[in-house]
């Protein structure tokens, strides 16, 4: 039985190691903040951090996560106090909200790598995360605000 470290806690996962990490996170561990979108790594709804890097959990097998630190939207902060979460609220980013956990995880990874990103760096980093509601202007503003707060 593989063991993964998720949001700071080691958890045993009773599943085939080739199962996508997304299904282990949602169905086996009950962390439903990470969303299923496309299943092919193209939309970003399932974005989590693997050792601080943004990855698409729908195409990442459990085997790739063993021995690494996984952080989901639930692990970003326990009370919504992370600067990215605060900025998302302050800028009223969510419309339907479905893609927003993946958007926030991607934005957090960007800000870890590039603390003061330019507009182009934000565009490049966020281009793989799709928002059907089109809240991209608010997403960019929230990322800039979070960068200032961090």
mmCIF file of C-alpha atoms in Angstrom:
data_model
loop_
_atom_site.group_PDB
_atom_site.id
_atom_site.type_symbol
_atom_site.label_atom_id
_atom_site.label_comp_id
_atom_site.label_asym_id
_atom_site.label_seq_id
_atom_site.Cartn_x
_atom_site.Cartn_y
_atom_site.Cartn_z
ATOM 1 C CA UNK A 1 0.000 0.000 0.000
ATOM 2 C CA UNK A 2 1.621 3.270 -1.083
ATOM 3 C CA UNK A 3 2.033 6.080 1.414
ATOM 4 C CA UNK A 4 1.909 9.723 0.394
ATOM 5 C CA UNK A 5 2.514 12.878 2.395
ATOM 6 C CA UNK A 6 -0.349 15.253 1.787
ATOM 7 C CA UNK A 7 -0.837 18.602 3.494
ATOM 8 C CA UNK A 8 1.806 17.647 6.027
ATOM 9 C CA UNK A 9 0.336 14.272 6.975
ATOM 10 C CA UNK A 10 1.498 10.835 5.851
ATOM 11 C CA UNK A 11 -1.465 8.850 4.521
ATOM 12 C CA UNK A 12 -1.728 5.274 3.293
ATOM 13 C CA UNK A 13 -3.553 4.947 -0.003
ATOM 14 C CA UNK A 14 -5.153 1.597 -0.769
ATOM 15 C CA UNK A 15 -4.900 1.850 -4.540
ATOM 16 C CA UNK A 16 -2.863 0.841 -7.547
ATOM 17 C CA UNK A 17 0.162 3.106 -7.821
ATOM 18 C CA UNK A 18 -0.814 4.015 -11.396
ATOM 19 C CA UNK A 19 -4.121 5.509 -10.246
ATOM 20 C CA UNK A 20 -4.168 9.256 -10.941
ATOM 21 C CA UNK A 21 -3.331 11.246 -7.837
ATOM 22 C CA UNK A 22 -6.547 13.222 -8.316
ATOM 23 C CA UNK A 23 -8.705 10.196 -7.533
ATOM 24 C CA UNK A 24 -6.642 9.281 -4.487
ATOM 25 C CA UNK A 25 -6.982 12.849 -3.216
ATOM 26 C CA UNK A 26 -10.712 13.154 -3.850
ATOM 27 C CA UNK A 27 -12.156 9.666 -3.578
ATOM 28 C CA UNK A 28 -9.838 7.907 -1.165
ATOM 29 C CA UNK A 29 -8.711 10.754 1.090
ATOM 30 C CA UNK A 30 -11.874 12.879 0.896
ATOM 31 C CA UNK A 31 -10.147 16.145 -0.021
ATOM 32 C CA UNK A 32 -12.678 17.409 -2.548
ATOM 33 C CA UNK A 33 -11.271 20.906 -3.078
ATOM 34 C CA UNK A 34 -9.142 19.603 -5.947
ATOM 35 C CA UNK A 35 -11.470 19.399 -8.957
ATOM 36 C CA UNK A 36 -11.761 17.103 -11.949
ATOM 37 C CA UNK A 37 -11.958 19.054 -15.178
ATOM 38 C CA UNK A 38 -10.681 17.445 -18.352
ATOM 39 C CA UNK A 39 -8.743 14.354 -17.268
ATOM 40 C CA UNK A 40 -5.896 15.064 -19.702
ATOM 41 C CA UNK A 41 -3.982 17.805 -17.871
ATOM 42 C CA UNK A 42 -5.192 20.579 -20.149
ATOM 43 C CA UNK A 43 -7.499 22.700 -17.962
ATOM 44 C CA UNK A 44 -5.720 23.059 -14.609
ATOM 45 C CA UNK A 45 -8.739 22.450 -12.362
ATOM 46 C CA UNK A 46 -6.874 19.591 -10.658
ATOM 47 C CA UNK A 47 -3.672 21.537 -9.933
ATOM 48 C CA UNK A 48 -1.848 20.646 -6.712
ATOM 49 C CA UNK A 49 1.715 21.187 -5.554
ATOM 50 C CA UNK A 50 4.262 18.384 -5.654
ATOM 51 C CA UNK A 51 7.346 19.557 -3.747
ATOM 52 C CA UNK A 52 6.200 23.128 -4.355
ATOM 53 C CA UNK A 53 5.732 22.754 -8.108
ATOM 54 C CA UNK A 54 2.293 22.994 -9.718
ATOM 55 C CA UNK A 55 1.270 19.660 -11.280
ATOM 56 C CA UNK A 56 -1.897 18.322 -12.834
ATOM 57 C CA UNK A 57 -3.096 15.602 -10.492
ATOM 58 C CA UNK A 58 -5.349 14.025 -13.134
ATOM 59 C CA UNK A 59 -2.295 12.845 -15.094
ATOM 60 C CA UNK A 60 0.121 12.334 -12.195
ATOM 61 C CA UNK A 61 0.124 8.745 -10.930
ATOM 62 C CA UNK A 62 0.265 8.028 -7.208
ATOM 63 C CA UNK A 63 3.683 6.453 -7.812
ATOM 64 C CA UNK A 64 5.086 9.881 -8.778
ATOM 65 C CA UNK A 65 3.946 11.329 -5.452
ATOM 66 C CA UNK A 66 5.431 8.699 -3.133
ATOM 67 C CA UNK A 67 8.289 10.261 -1.180
ATOM 68 C CA UNK A 68 7.243 13.798 -2.086
ATOM 69 C CA UNK A 69 5.227 16.522 -0.374
ATOM 70 C CA UNK A 70 1.775 17.130 -1.848
ATOM 71 C CA UNK A 71 -0.213 20.246 -1.015
ATOM 72 C CA UNK A 72 -3.841 20.666 -2.046
ATOM 73 C CA UNK A 73 -6.043 23.743 -1.758
ATOM 74 C CA UNK A 74 -7.043 22.497 1.707
ATOM 75 C CA UNK A 75 -3.380 22.598 2.729
ATOM 76 C CA UNK A 76 -2.698 26.107 1.461
ATOM 77 C CA UNK A 77 -4.026 27.404 4.786
ATOM 78 C CA UNK A 78 -6.485 26.000 7.275
ATOM 79 C CA UNK A 79 -8.389 29.255 7.684
ATOM 80 C CA UNK A 80 -8.189 30.976 4.284
ATOM 81 C CA UNK A 81 -5.453 33.319 5.470
ATOM 82 C CA UNK A 82 -2.916 32.645 2.722
ATOM 83 C CA UNK A 83 -2.236 35.890 0.793
ATOM 84 C CA UNK A 84 -3.490 34.333 -2.461
ATOM 85 C CA UNK A 85 -6.757 33.280 -0.827
ATOM 86 C CA UNK A 86 -7.189 36.730 0.710
ATOM 87 C CA UNK A 87 -6.489 38.410 -2.635
ATOM 88 C CA UNK A 88 -8.997 36.124 -4.388
ATOM 89 C CA UNK A 89 -11.691 37.238 -1.941
ATOM 90 C CA UNK A 90 -10.708 40.917 -2.046
ATOM 91 C CA UNK A 91 -10.886 40.960 -5.855
ATOM 92 C CA UNK A 92 -14.072 38.879 -6.075
ATOM 93 C CA UNK A 93 -12.326 36.473 -8.430
ATOM 94 C CA UNK A 94 -14.700 33.492 -8.371
ATOM 95 C CA UNK A 95 -17.798 33.514 -10.469
ATOM 96 C CA UNK A 96 -18.903 29.887 -10.627
ATOM 97 C CA UNK A 97 -15.774 29.009 -8.626
ATOM 98 C CA UNK A 98 -15.157 25.544 -10.044
ATOM 99 C CA UNK A 99 -11.681 26.251 -11.441
ATOM 100 C CA UNK A 100 -10.569 28.504 -8.615
ATOM 101 C CA UNK A 101 -8.754 25.947 -6.414
ATOM 102 C CA UNK A 102 -6.563 25.058 -9.399
ATOM 103 C CA UNK A 103 -6.125 28.718 -10.276
ATOM 104 C CA UNK A 104 -5.017 29.540 -6.719
ATOM 105 C CA UNK A 105 -2.601 26.613 -6.574
ATOM 106 C CA UNK A 106 -1.052 27.657 -9.898
ATOM 107 C CA UNK A 107 -0.824 31.282 -8.735
ATOM 108 C CA UNK A 108 0.802 30.249 -5.460
ATOM 109 C CA UNK A 109 3.429 28.202 -7.305
ATOM 110 C CA UNK A 110 4.095 31.177 -9.601
ATOM 111 C CA UNK A 111 4.575 33.540 -6.660
ATOM 112 C CA UNK A 112 6.923 31.111 -4.949
ATOM 113 C CA UNK A 113 9.120 31.025 -8.073
ATOM 114 C CA UNK A 114 8.631 34.653 -9.099
ATOM 115 C CA UNK A 115 7.710 36.870 -6.134
ATOM 116 C CA UNK A 116 7.011 39.980 -8.260
ATOM 117 C CA UNK A 117 5.770 38.670 -11.613
ATOM 118 C CA UNK A 118 5.242 40.875 -14.649
ATOM 119 C CA UNK A 119 1.987 40.751 -16.606
ATOM 120 C CA UNK A 120 3.662 38.498 -19.163
ATOM 121 C CA UNK A 121 4.970 36.142 -16.481
ATOM 122 C CA UNK A 122 1.466 35.895 -15.014
ATOM 123 C CA UNK A 123 0.010 35.220 -18.461
ATOM 124 C CA UNK A 124 2.609 32.561 -19.193
ATOM 125 C CA UNK A 125 2.253 30.810 -15.826
ATOM 126 C CA UNK A 126 -1.542 30.879 -15.791
ATOM 127 C CA UNK A 127 -2.128 30.062 -19.474
ATOM 128 C CA UNK A 128 -2.743 26.380 -18.754
ATOM 129 C CA UNK A 129 -5.551 27.124 -16.298
ATOM 130 C CA UNK A 130 -8.903 27.611 -17.958
ATOM 131 C CA UNK A 131 -11.728 29.684 -16.479
ATOM 132 C CA UNK A 132 -14.963 29.207 -18.397
ATOM 133 C CA UNK A 133 -16.399 32.288 -16.701
ATOM 134 C CA UNK A 134 -13.555 34.446 -18.010
ATOM 135 C CA UNK A 135 -12.404 35.980 -14.730
ATOM 136 C CA UNK A 136 -8.866 36.402 -16.042
ATOM 137 C CA UNK A 137 -8.701 40.155 -15.360
ATOM 138 C CA UNK A 138 -9.652 39.592 -11.709
ATOM 139 C CA UNK A 139 -7.220 36.655 -11.473
ATOM 140 C CA UNK A 140 -4.364 38.860 -12.678
ATOM 141 C CA UNK A 141 -5.323 41.631 -10.227
ATOM 142 C CA UNK A 142 -5.485 39.144 -7.356
ATOM 143 C CA UNK A 143 -2.076 37.704 -8.223
ATOM 144 C CA UNK A 144 -0.568 41.189 -8.238
ATOM 145 C CA UNK A 145 -2.204 41.977 -4.883
ATOM 146 C CA UNK A 146 -0.995 38.697 -3.387
ATOM 147 C CA UNK A 147 2.522 39.430 -4.645
ATOM 148 C CA UNK A 148 2.448 42.755 -2.810
ATOM 149 C CA UNK A 149 1.121 41.140 0.357
ATOM 150 C CA UNK A 150 3.756 38.437 0.301
#
